Tab-separated table of C-alpha atoms in Angstrom:
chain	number	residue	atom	x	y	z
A	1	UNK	CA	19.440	-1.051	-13.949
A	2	UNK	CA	17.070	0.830	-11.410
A	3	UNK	CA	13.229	-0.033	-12.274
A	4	UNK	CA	10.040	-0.599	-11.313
A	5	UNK	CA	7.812	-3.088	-13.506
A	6	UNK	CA	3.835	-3.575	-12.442
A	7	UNK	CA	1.800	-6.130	-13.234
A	8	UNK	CA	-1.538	-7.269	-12.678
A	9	UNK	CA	-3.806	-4.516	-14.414
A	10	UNK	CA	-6.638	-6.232	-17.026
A	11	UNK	CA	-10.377	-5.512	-17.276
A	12	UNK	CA	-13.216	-6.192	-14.305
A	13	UNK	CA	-16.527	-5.770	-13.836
A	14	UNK	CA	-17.932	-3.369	-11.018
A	15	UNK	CA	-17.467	-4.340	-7.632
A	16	UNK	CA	-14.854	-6.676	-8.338
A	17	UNK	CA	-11.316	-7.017	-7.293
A	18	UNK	CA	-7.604	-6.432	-8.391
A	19	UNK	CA	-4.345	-7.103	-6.907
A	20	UNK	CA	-1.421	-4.876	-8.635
A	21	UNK	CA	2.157	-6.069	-8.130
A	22	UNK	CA	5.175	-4.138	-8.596
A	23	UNK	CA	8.931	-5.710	-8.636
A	24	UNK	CA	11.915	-3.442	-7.759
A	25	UNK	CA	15.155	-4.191	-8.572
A	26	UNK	CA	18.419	-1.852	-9.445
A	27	UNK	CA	18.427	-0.219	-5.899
A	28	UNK	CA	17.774	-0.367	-2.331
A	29	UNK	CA	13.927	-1.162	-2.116
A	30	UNK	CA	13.713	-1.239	2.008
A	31	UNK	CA	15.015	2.183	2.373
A	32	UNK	CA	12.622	3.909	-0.040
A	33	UNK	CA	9.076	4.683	0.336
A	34	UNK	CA	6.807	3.096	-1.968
A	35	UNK	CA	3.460	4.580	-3.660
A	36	UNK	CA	0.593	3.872	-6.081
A	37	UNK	CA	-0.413	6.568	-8.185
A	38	UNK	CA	-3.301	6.541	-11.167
A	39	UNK	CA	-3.598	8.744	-13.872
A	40	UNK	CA	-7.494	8.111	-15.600
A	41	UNK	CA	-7.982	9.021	-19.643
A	42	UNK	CA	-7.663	12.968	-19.743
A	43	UNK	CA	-6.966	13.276	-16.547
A	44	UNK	CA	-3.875	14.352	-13.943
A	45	UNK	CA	-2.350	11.911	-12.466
A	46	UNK	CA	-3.395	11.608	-8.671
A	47	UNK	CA	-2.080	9.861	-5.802
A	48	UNK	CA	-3.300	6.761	-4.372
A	49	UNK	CA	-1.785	4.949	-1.134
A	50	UNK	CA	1.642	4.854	-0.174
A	51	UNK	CA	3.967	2.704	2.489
A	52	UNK	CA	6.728	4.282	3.898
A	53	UNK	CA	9.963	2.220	4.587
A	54	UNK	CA	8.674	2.140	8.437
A	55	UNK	CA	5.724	0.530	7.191
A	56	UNK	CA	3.220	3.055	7.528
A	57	UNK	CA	0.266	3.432	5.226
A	58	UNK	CA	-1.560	6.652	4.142
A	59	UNK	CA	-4.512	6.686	1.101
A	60	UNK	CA	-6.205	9.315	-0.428
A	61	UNK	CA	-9.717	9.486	0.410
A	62	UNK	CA	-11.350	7.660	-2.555
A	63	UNK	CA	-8.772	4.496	-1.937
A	64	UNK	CA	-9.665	4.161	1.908
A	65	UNK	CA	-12.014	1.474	2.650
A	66	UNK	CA	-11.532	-0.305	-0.434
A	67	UNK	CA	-7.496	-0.183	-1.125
A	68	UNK	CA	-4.633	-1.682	1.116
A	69	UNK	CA	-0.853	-1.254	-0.026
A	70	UNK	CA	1.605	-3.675	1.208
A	71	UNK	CA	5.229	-4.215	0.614
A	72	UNK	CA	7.568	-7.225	0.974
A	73	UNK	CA	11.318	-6.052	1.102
A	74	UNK	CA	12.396	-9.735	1.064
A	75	UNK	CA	11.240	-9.966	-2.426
A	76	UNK	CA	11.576	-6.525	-3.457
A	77	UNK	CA	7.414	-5.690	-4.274
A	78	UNK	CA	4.925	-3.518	-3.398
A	79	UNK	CA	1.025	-4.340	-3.846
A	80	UNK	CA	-2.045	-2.804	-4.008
A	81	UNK	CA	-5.482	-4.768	-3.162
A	82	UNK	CA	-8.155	-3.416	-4.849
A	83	UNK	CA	-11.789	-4.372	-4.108
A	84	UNK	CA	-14.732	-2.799	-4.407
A	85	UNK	CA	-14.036	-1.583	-7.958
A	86	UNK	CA	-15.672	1.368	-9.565
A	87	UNK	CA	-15.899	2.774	-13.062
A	88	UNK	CA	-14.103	5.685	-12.136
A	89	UNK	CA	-11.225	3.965	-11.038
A	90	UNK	CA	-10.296	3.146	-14.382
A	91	UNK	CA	-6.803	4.731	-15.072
A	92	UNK	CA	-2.928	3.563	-15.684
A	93	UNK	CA	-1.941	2.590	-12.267
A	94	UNK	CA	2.157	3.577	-11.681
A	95	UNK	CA	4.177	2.749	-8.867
A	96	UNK	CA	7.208	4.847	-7.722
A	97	UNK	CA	9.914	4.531	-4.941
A	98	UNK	CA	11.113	7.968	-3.693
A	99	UNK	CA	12.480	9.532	-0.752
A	100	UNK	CA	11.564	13.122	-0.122
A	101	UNK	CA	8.343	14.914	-1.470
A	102	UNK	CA	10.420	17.521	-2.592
A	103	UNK	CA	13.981	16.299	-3.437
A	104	UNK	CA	12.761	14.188	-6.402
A	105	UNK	CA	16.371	13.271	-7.615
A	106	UNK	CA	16.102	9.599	-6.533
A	107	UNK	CA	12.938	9.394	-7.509
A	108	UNK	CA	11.941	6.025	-9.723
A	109	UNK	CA	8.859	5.496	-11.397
A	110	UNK	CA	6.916	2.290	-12.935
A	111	UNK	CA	5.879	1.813	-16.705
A	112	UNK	CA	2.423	1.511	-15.294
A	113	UNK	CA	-0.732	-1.324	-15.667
A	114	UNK	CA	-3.899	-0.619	-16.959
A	115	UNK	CA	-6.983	-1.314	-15.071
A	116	UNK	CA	-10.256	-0.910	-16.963
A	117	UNK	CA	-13.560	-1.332	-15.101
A	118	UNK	CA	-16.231	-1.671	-16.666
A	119	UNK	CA	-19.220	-3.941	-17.000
C-alpha cells in the first residue's frame, strides 16, 4: 500500500529541539518531491520546507534558520530538524510526497505527529 507514516512528534520546552521522521513505502520515493507541512489548533494548514527529488531545499520564512529537511532515498525517509522551538510552532506536523503543485493526483499524504511546545 502507498503511505507515509511520521514519527517523532512529543512535547518540548522552548528553545528546544525535534527531529521528525517520515517512512515511505508503497511507491517510488526518489522520484517524488517530499514536504513538511503543519496545521496549528484552529488554524490552516501551512507549508513548511520541502526537498525536491534533485535535492533542493526551499522553507517558508518562519522555518529558515531554525528548520533543515533532509531525505534518504536509500531508506525511503524524509526528516525535518527542528531547533530553536517556539510556542507557536505547535501544530500536527504532515508529510506528503507529490509531484506537481497543481496535478495533485499522485499526491500522498502522512497521518501526521504532534509537536506541542510548551514550557
Amino acid at each position: 500500500q502507498v503511505q507515509l507514516v511520521e514519527s517523532g512528534g512529543g512535547l518540548v520546552q522552548p528553545g528546544g529541539s525535534l527531529r521528525l521522521s517520515c517512512a515511505a513505502s508503497g511507491f517510488t520515493f526518489s522520484t517524488y518531491h517530499m514536504s513538511w507541512h503543519r496545521q496549528a489548533p484552529g488554524k490552516d494548514r501551512e507549508f513548511v520546507a520541502v526537498i525536491t527529488r534533485d535535492q533542493i531545499t526551499n522553507y517558508a520564512d518562519f522555518a529558515k534558520g531554525r528548520f533543515t529537511i533532509s531525505r534518504d532515498n536509500a531508506r525511503n525517509t524524509v526528516s525535518l530538524q527542528m531547533n530553536s522551538l517556539k510556542p507557536e510552532d505547535t501544530a500536527v506536523y504532515y508529510c506528503k510526497a507529490w509531484t506537481s503543485l497543481t496535478n495533485f493526483r499522485t499526491d500522498v499524504w502522512g497521518q501526521g505527529t504532534l509537536v506541542t511546545v510548551s514550557s
